[in-house]
CSV table of C-alpha atoms in Angstrom, one decimal:
chain,number,residue,atom,x,y,z
A,1,UNK,CA,97.7,80.5,64.1
A,2,UNK,CA,96.9,84.0,62.4
A,3,UNK,CA,94.3,82.4,60.2
A,4,UNK,CA,92.6,80.8,63.0
A,5,UNK,CA,92.4,84.1,64.9
A,6,UNK,CA,91.1,86.3,61.8
A,7,UNK,CA,87.6,85.0,61.9
A,8,UNK,CA,87.4,86.0,65.6
A,9,UNK,CA,88.9,89.3,64.9
A,10,UNK,CA,86.4,90.1,62.1
A,11,UNK,CA,83.6,89.1,64.3
A,12,UNK,CA,84.6,91.5,67.0
A,13,UNK,CA,85.0,94.2,64.5
A,14,UNK,CA,81.5,93.5,63.3
A,15,UNK,CA,79.9,93.4,66.7
A,16,UNK,CA,81.8,96.6,67.8
A,17,UNK,CA,80.5,98.4,64.5
A,18,UNK,CA,76.9,97.3,65.2
A,19,UNK,CA,77.1,98.4,69.0
A,20,UNK,CA,78.7,101.7,67.8
A,21,UNK,CA,75.9,102.3,65.4
A,22,UNK,CA,73.3,101.5,67.9
A,23,UNK,CA,74.7,103.9,70.5
A,24,UNK,CA,75.0,106.7,68.0
A,25,UNK,CA,71.6,106.4,66.7
A,26,UNK,CA,69.4,108.9,68.4
A,27,UNK,CA,66.0,107.3,67.6
A,28,UNK,CA,64.3,106.3,70.7
A,29,UNK,CA,63.9,102.5,70.9
A,30,UNK,CA,60.3,102.4,72.4
A,31,UNK,CA,58.5,103.4,69.2
A,32,UNK,CA,56.8,106.4,70.8
A,33,UNK,CA,56.2,109.2,68.2
A,34,UNK,CA,58.0,112.0,69.8
A,35,UNK,CA,57.2,114.4,67.1
A,36,UNK,CA,53.5,114.1,68.0
A,37,UNK,CA,54.0,115.1,71.6
A,38,UNK,CA,56.6,117.9,70.8
A,39,UNK,CA,53.9,119.3,68.1
A,40,UNK,CA,51.2,119.5,70.8
A,41,UNK,CA,53.2,120.9,73.5
A,42,UNK,CA,54.6,123.5,71.4
A,43,UNK,CA,51.5,124.4,69.6
A,44,UNK,CA,49.0,124.0,72.3
A,45,UNK,CA,50.8,125.1,75.3
A,46,UNK,CA,54.2,126.8,75.0
A,47,UNK,CA,53.6,129.1,72.2
A,48,UNK,CA,50.0,130.0,73.6
A,49,UNK,CA,51.5,130.6,77.0
A,50,UNK,CA,54.3,132.9,75.9
A,51,UNK,CA,51.5,134.8,73.8
A,52,UNK,CA,49.4,135.3,76.8
A,53,UNK,CA,52.5,136.4,78.8
A,54,UNK,CA,53.4,138.9,76.2
A,55,UNK,CA,50.0,140.3,76.0
A,56,UNK,CA,50.0,140.8,79.8
A,57,UNK,CA,53.4,142.5,79.6
A,58,UNK,CA,51.8,144.9,76.9
A,59,UNK,CA,48.9,145.6,79.3
A,60,UNK,CA,51.5,146.2,82.0
A,61,UNK,CA,53.4,148.7,79.9
A,62,UNK,CA,50.2,150.5,79.2
A,63,UNK,CA,49.3,151.0,82.8
A,64,UNK,CA,52.8,151.7,83.9
A,65,UNK,CA,52.8,154.6,81.3
A,66,UNK,CA,49.6,155.9,82.8
A,67,UNK,CA,51.1,155.7,86.2
A,68,UNK,CA,54.3,157.4,85.3
A,69,UNK,CA,52.6,160.1,83.4
A,70,UNK,CA,49.9,160.6,86.2
A,71,UNK,CA,51.0,159.1,89.5
A,72,UNK,CA,47.9,159.0,91.7
A,73,UNK,CA,45.9,156.4,93.8
A,74,UNK,CA,43.9,155.1,90.8
A,75,UNK,CA,46.8,154.6,88.3
A,76,UNK,CA,48.9,153.0,91.0
A,77,UNK,CA,46.0,150.5,91.7
A,78,UNK,CA,45.8,149.8,88.1
A,79,UNK,CA,49.6,149.1,87.4
A,80,UNK,CA,49.6,147.0,90.7
A,81,UNK,CA,46.8,144.8,89.1
A,82,UNK,CA,48.4,144.6,85.8
A,83,UNK,CA,51.8,143.7,87.5
A,84,UNK,CA,50.0,140.7,89.3
A,85,UNK,CA,48.3,139.5,86.2
A,86,UNK,CA,51.7,139.5,84.3
A,87,UNK,CA,53.2,137.8,87.3
A,88,UNK,CA,50.6,135.1,87.2
A,89,UNK,CA,51.3,134.7,83.5
A,90,UNK,CA,54.9,134.3,84.0
A,91,UNK,CA,54.2,131.2,86.3
A,92,UNK,CA,53.1,129.4,83.1
A,93,UNK,CA,56.4,130.1,80.9
A,94,UNK,CA,59.2,130.1,83.7
A,95,UNK,CA,59.6,126.3,83.1
A,96,UNK,CA,60.2,126.6,79.3
A,97,UNK,CA,63.9,127.4,79.5
A,98,UNK,CA,64.5,126.1,76.0
A,99,UNK,CA,65.4,127.8,72.7
A,100,UNK,CA,66.0,131.5,72.7
A,101,UNK,CA,65.1,131.7,76.4
A,102,UNK,CA,68.1,129.3,77.2
A,103,UNK,CA,70.5,131.8,75.4
A,104,UNK,CA,69.6,134.7,77.4
A,105,UNK,CA,71.7,135.6,80.6
A,106,UNK,CA,74.1,133.3,82.6
A,107,UNK,CA,71.9,130.3,82.5
A,108,UNK,CA,68.4,131.3,81.3
A,109,UNK,CA,65.8,134.1,80.8
A,110,UNK,CA,64.6,133.6,84.4
A,111,UNK,CA,67.6,135.8,85.5
A,112,UNK,CA,65.8,138.9,83.9
A,113,UNK,CA,62.4,138.2,85.0
A,114,UNK,CA,62.2,136.5,88.7
A,115,UNK,CA,65.3,136.6,90.9
A,116,UNK,CA,64.1,137.1,94.5
A,117,UNK,CA,64.5,138.5,96.9
A,118,UNK,CA,65.2,141.8,95.0
A,119,UNK,CA,68.5,143.5,96.1
A,120,UNK,CA,67.0,146.9,97.1
A,121,UNK,CA,70.4,148.5,97.7
A,122,UNK,CA,71.0,147.9,93.8
A,123,UNK,CA,67.7,149.2,92.8
A,124,UNK,CA,68.1,152.4,94.6
A,125,UNK,CA,71.7,152.7,93.5
A,126,UNK,CA,70.8,152.4,89.9
A,127,UNK,CA,67.9,155.0,90.4
A,128,UNK,CA,70.2,157.5,92.3
A,129,UNK,CA,72.7,157.1,89.5
A,130,UNK,CA,70.3,157.4,86.7
A,131,UNK,CA,72.4,155.0,84.5
A,132,UNK,CA,72.6,151.2,84.6
A,133,UNK,CA,72.8,148.2,82.2
A,134,UNK,CA,69.9,145.7,82.9
A,135,UNK,CA,71.8,143.4,80.7
A,136,UNK,CA,74.5,143.1,83.3
A,137,UNK,CA,74.6,139.9,85.5
A,138,UNK,CA,75.2,142.6,88.2
A,139,UNK,CA,71.7,143.8,88.0
A,140,UNK,CA,69.8,140.4,87.7
A,141,UNK,CA,68.6,140.9,91.3
A,142,UNK,CA,67.6,144.4,90.6
A,143,UNK,CA,65.0,143.9,87.8
A,144,UNK,CA,61.9,142.0,86.8
A,145,UNK,CA,58.9,141.2,89.0
A,146,UNK,CA,60.7,141.4,92.3
A,147,UNK,CA,62.0,144.9,91.3
A,148,UNK,CA,58.6,146.0,90.5
A,149,UNK,CA,57.3,144.4,93.6
A,150,UNK,CA,59.5,146.9,95.5
A,151,UNK,CA,58.9,149.8,93.4
A,152,UNK,CA,54.9,149.4,93.5
A,153,UNK,CA,54.6,148.2,97.2
A,154,UNK,CA,57.7,148.5,99.2
A,155,UNK,CA,59.5,151.7,98.1
A,156,UNK,CA,57.8,153.6,101.2
A,157,UNK,CA,55.7,152.8,104.1
A,158,UNK,CA,52.3,153.4,102.7
A,159,UNK,CA,50.5,154.4,99.5
A,160,UNK,CA,50.6,158.2,100.2
A,161,UNK,CA,54.4,158.0,100.7
A,162,UNK,CA,54.8,155.8,97.7
A,163,UNK,CA,53.1,158.1,95.4
A,164,UNK,CA,55.4,160.9,97.0
A,165,UNK,CA,58.4,159.0,95.5
A,166,UNK,CA,56.9,159.5,92.0
A,167,UNK,CA,55.9,163.0,92.3
A,168,UNK,CA,57.7,165.2,94.9
A,169,UNK,CA,60.7,163.2,95.6
A,170,UNK,CA,64.1,164.5,94.2
A,171,UNK,CA,64.6,161.5,92.3
A,172,UNK,CA,60.9,161.1,91.2
A,173,UNK,CA,61.8,161.2,87.4
A,174,UNK,CA,64.5,158.5,87.9
A,175,UNK,CA,61.9,156.3,89.8
A,176,UNK,CA,59.7,156.5,87.0
A,177,UNK,CA,62.2,155.9,84.4
A,178,UNK,CA,63.2,152.7,86.2
A,179,UNK,CA,59.8,151.3,86.2
A,180,UNK,CA,59.5,152.0,82.6
A,181,UNK,CA,62.9,150.6,81.7
A,182,UNK,CA,62.4,147.2,83.9
A,183,UNK,CA,59.2,146.7,82.0
A,184,UNK,CA,60.5,147.5,78.5
A,185,UNK,CA,63.5,145.0,79.4
A,186,UNK,CA,60.8,142.2,80.1
A,187,UNK,CA,58.9,143.0,77.2
A,188,UNK,CA,61.7,143.3,74.9
A,189,UNK,CA,63.0,139.7,75.9
A,190,UNK,CA,59.7,138.1,75.9
A,191,UNK,CA,59.0,139.3,72.3
A,192,UNK,CA,62.1,137.9,71.3
A,193,UNK,CA,61.5,134.5,72.7
A,194,UNK,CA,58.2,134.5,71.2
A,195,UNK,CA,59.3,135.6,67.8
A,196,UNK,CA,61.9,132.8,68.0
A,197,UNK,CA,59.2,130.2,68.5
A,198,UNK,CA,56.9,131.5,65.9
A,199,UNK,CA,59.8,131.6,63.6
A,200,UNK,CA,62.1,129.0,62.7
A,201,UNK,CA,62.6,127.4,66.1
A,202,UNK,CA,59.2,125.9,66.4
A,203,UNK,CA,59.9,123.5,63.4
A,204,UNK,CA,63.3,122.8,64.8
A,205,UNK,CA,61.9,121.9,68.1
A,206,UNK,CA,59.3,119.5,66.7
A,207,UNK,CA,61.8,117.9,64.2
A,208,UNK,CA,64.4,117.1,67.2
A,209,UNK,CA,62.7,113.6,67.8
A,210,UNK,CA,65.7,111.7,69.0
A,211,UNK,CA,66.9,110.6,72.4
A,212,UNK,CA,70.0,112.4,73.1
A,213,UNK,CA,71.1,115.1,75.5
A,214,UNK,CA,70.3,117.8,73.0
A,215,UNK,CA,67.2,116.5,71.8
A,216,UNK,CA,64.1,118.5,72.3
A,217,UNK,CA,62.1,116.0,74.5
A,218,UNK,CA,65.0,115.4,76.6
A,219,UNK,CA,65.8,119.0,77.3
A,220,UNK,CA,62.2,119.8,77.8
A,221,UNK,CA,61.7,117.0,80.3
A,222,UNK,CA,64.8,118.1,82.2
A,223,UNK,CA,63.7,121.6,82.1
A,224,UNK,CA,60.3,120.7,83.6
A,225,UNK,CA,61.7,118.9,86.4
A,226,UNK,CA,64.3,121.4,87.1
A,227,UNK,CA,61.7,124.2,87.4
A,228,UNK,CA,59.3,122.0,89.5
A,229,UNK,CA,62.3,121.0,91.8
A,230,UNK,CA,64.0,124.4,92.0
A,231,UNK,CA,61.9,127.2,90.8
A,232,UNK,CA,58.7,125.8,92.5
A,233,UNK,CA,59.5,123.5,95.5
A,234,UNK,CA,62.7,125.1,96.5
A,235,UNK,CA,62.3,128.7,95.7
A,236,UNK,CA,58.5,129.3,96.6
A,237,UNK,CA,58.7,127.0,99.7
A,238,UNK,CA,61.9,125.4,100.8
A,239,UNK,CA,64.2,128.3,100.9
A,240,UNK,CA,61.9,130.8,102.9
A,241,UNK,CA,60.7,127.9,105.0
A,242,UNK,CA,64.2,127.0,106.1
A,243,UNK,CA,64.3,123.7,104.6
A,244,UNK,CA,68.0,124.5,103.4
A,245,UNK,CA,69.1,126.7,106.2
A,246,UNK,CA,69.3,126.5,110.0
A,247,UNK,CA,66.5,129.1,110.3
A,248,UNK,CA,63.5,130.2,108.3
A,249,UNK,CA,64.1,133.0,105.8
A,250,UNK,CA,60.6,134.5,105.4
A,251,UNK,CA,61.9,137.6,103.7
A,252,UNK,CA,62.8,135.4,100.6
A,253,UNK,CA,59.2,134.7,99.7
A,254,UNK,CA,58.1,135.6,96.3
A,255,UNK,CA,56.1,138.9,96.1
A,256,UNK,CA,57.5,139.8,99.6
A,257,UNK,CA,56.4,143.6,99.4
A,258,UNK,CA,53.0,142.9,98.0
A,259,UNK,CA,52.3,140.5,101.1
A,260,UNK,CA,49.1,138.8,99.6
A,261,UNK,CA,50.2,137.2,96.6
A,262,UNK,CA,52.8,134.6,97.2
A,263,UNK,CA,50.2,131.9,97.6
A,264,UNK,CA,48.3,132.8,94.6
A,265,UNK,CA,51.5,132.7,92.5
A,266,UNK,CA,52.3,129.4,93.9
A,267,UNK,CA,49.1,127.8,93.1
A,268,UNK,CA,49.3,129.3,89.6
A,269,UNK,CA,52.6,127.7,89.2
A,270,UNK,CA,51.5,124.4,90.5
A,271,UNK,CA,48.4,124.3,88.2
A,272,UNK,CA,50.6,125.2,85.2
A,273,UNK,CA,53.0,122.3,86.0
A,274,UNK,CA,50.1,119.9,86.5
A,275,UNK,CA,48.3,121.2,83.3
A,276,UNK,CA,51.7,120.7,81.2
A,277,UNK,CA,52.4,117.2,82.6
A,278,UNK,CA,48.7,116.2,81.5
A,279,UNK,CA,48.9,118.1,78.1
A,280,UNK,CA,45.9,120.3,78.8
A,281,UNK,CA,45.7,123.0,76.4
A,282,UNK,CA,46.5,126.6,77.6
A,283,UNK,CA,43.5,128.6,78.0
A,284,UNK,CA,41.4,126.3,75.8
A,285,UNK,CA,39.4,123.2,76.4
A,286,UNK,CA,40.6,119.9,75.7
A,287,UNK,CA,44.2,118.1,75.8
A,288,UNK,CA,46.6,116.3,73.7
A,289,UNK,CA,49.9,114.0,73.9
A,290,UNK,CA,51.8,114.7,76.8
A,291,UNK,CA,54.1,113.3,79.5
A,292,UNK,CA,51.1,111.5,80.8
A,293,UNK,CA,50.4,110.0,77.4
A,294,UNK,CA,54.0,108.8,77.0
A,295,UNK,CA,53.8,107.1,80.4
A,296,UNK,CA,50.7,105.5,79.5
A,297,UNK,CA,52.0,104.2,76.4
A,298,UNK,CA,54.8,102.7,78.3
A,299,UNK,CA,52.3,101.0,80.4
A,300,UNK,CA,53.0,103.1,83.4
A,301,UNK,CA,49.3,104.4,84.0
A,302,UNK,CA,50.2,103.6,87.7
A,303,UNK,CA,52.8,106.3,87.8
A,304,UNK,CA,50.5,108.8,86.1
A,305,UNK,CA,47.9,108.2,88.8
A,306,UNK,CA,50.6,108.5,91.6
A,307,UNK,CA,51.9,111.9,90.1
A,308,UNK,CA,48.5,113.5,89.7
A,309,UNK,CA,47.3,112.2,92.9
A,310,UNK,CA,50.4,113.9,94.7
A,311,UNK,CA,50.0,117.1,92.7
A,312,UNK,CA,46.5,117.2,94.2
A,313,UNK,CA,47.6,116.4,97.7
A,314,UNK,CA,50.3,119.1,97.4
A,315,UNK,CA,47.8,121.6,96.0
A,316,UNK,CA,45.5,120.9,98.8
A,317,UNK,CA,48.2,121.5,101.6
A,318,UNK,CA,49.3,124.8,99.7
A,319,UNK,CA,45.6,125.9,99.7
A,320,UNK,CA,45.5,125.8,103.4
A,321,UNK,CA,48.2,128.3,103.7
A,322,UNK,CA,48.0,132.0,104.4
A,323,UNK,CA,47.6,134.2,101.3
A,324,UNK,CA,50.9,135.9,102.6
A,325,UNK,CA,53.8,133.3,102.9
A,326,UNK,CA,55.8,135.7,105.0
A,327,UNK,CA,53.0,135.7,107.6
A,328,UNK,CA,52.6,132.0,107.3
A,329,UNK,CA,56.2,131.4,108.1
A,330,UNK,CA,56.2,133.7,110.9
A,331,UNK,CA,53.2,132.4,112.6
A,332,UNK,CA,53.0,128.5,111.8
A,333,UNK,CA,56.0,127.5,109.5
A,334,UNK,CA,55.1,123.8,110.3
A,335,UNK,CA,52.4,124.1,107.5
A,336,UNK,CA,54.7,125.7,105.1
A,337,UNK,CA,57.2,122.8,105.4
A,338,UNK,CA,54.3,120.4,105.2
A,339,UNK,CA,53.7,121.9,101.8
A,340,UNK,CA,57.3,121.5,100.8
A,341,UNK,CA,57.1,118.0,102.0
A,342,UNK,CA,54.1,117.1,99.9
A,343,UNK,CA,55.8,118.9,96.8
A,344,UNK,CA,59.0,117.0,97.4
A,345,UNK,CA,57.3,113.6,97.0
A,346,UNK,CA,56.5,114.4,93.3
A,347,UNK,CA,60.1,115.2,92.6
A,348,UNK,CA,60.8,111.4,93.2
A,349,UNK,CA,58.1,110.4,90.8
A,350,UNK,CA,59.4,112.6,88.2
A,351,UNK,CA,63.1,112.8,88.5
A,352,UNK,CA,63.5,108.9,89.1
A,353,UNK,CA,60.4,107.0,87.9
A,354,UNK,CA,59.4,109.2,84.9
A,355,UNK,CA,62.9,109.8,83.7
A,356,UNK,CA,63.7,106.1,83.9
A,357,UNK,CA,60.6,105.1,82.0
A,358,UNK,CA,61.4,107.8,79.3
A,359,UNK,CA,65.1,106.5,79.3
A,360,UNK,CA,66.2,110.1,79.7
A,361,UNK,CA,69.2,111.2,81.8
A,362,UNK,CA,69.3,114.1,84.4
A,363,UNK,CA,71.3,117.0,82.8
A,364,UNK,CA,71.6,119.2,85.8
A,365,UNK,CA,73.4,119.0,89.2
A,366,UNK,CA,71.5,119.0,92.4
A,367,UNK,CA,72.4,121.9,94.9
A,368,UNK,CA,70.2,121.3,97.8
A,369,UNK,CA,70.8,117.7,98.8
A,370,UNK,CA,67.6,116.0,97.4
């Protein structure tokens, strides 16, 4: 009896061993060269995007120094322009929560750059005290672009009163120091991330060609979709428009105090997402291997067309909105929710259809009931 059973036992062991080897093998089964797509995305989009962002922050530092040294209408206008240019450059890197960026903060580097709305009470408390730790999670909502938005546009009722905060106010020195420290924090973190990419991480990223939860493409695809779904669709549109609450929350728009940049930032972000999907080189002509290319390799050109068409439809709807989303929500929120709806349609294509085609699993948990 045992002799008769042994061949079956041996066969079972062999089958198990083969299946085990297969499941542990991280090599993608579709034959697509992931190294090629990772190389293009790193060298022609991600690193150049961070370089441009780093450059804009350097300019912002320079203009902020001029402003804090000599606060007047001219230097205020110049630092505001530099703030907006850097904020636009930020829209091109926020999705890249990978490498050193992922190691910063509670979840990502975003917590040091763009948590909005800013908590004004925390900013004012820090300025009043004169001491603060910008690395503390308690100050995530008191730094970055939203804090500068408040300090440059919302700290007083008009430009004359704003300039008084930096000249004759009892805390003028602390107000100026806070601007300097917030920008220095942003610049320092960006330099750390960029140096990591231009150092050893770039090669590690490109070499990670497998299909596991920790492989580069799997993480990058998830970061891309997470940013589109949460950072762009929800934060810029859904939350302030009231899609996740009983009433609209217009005070939660991006660049709330500036009042004219929210649409410009949203369009910048949407263009950045579509360019990345299509593999368009950053600030240069041409394109390369991308998510689009991968889908076409998998004979899913139909999905590529659907995604790009819906991106375009969403962009058209966003383009109809008021430059100030706060004003848009308060006057005709229906148009804002329409923009959200058009953006939401892309989520299904990316999060369901594209991930299934790539054989990649979602690595984050929904928080808003999509």
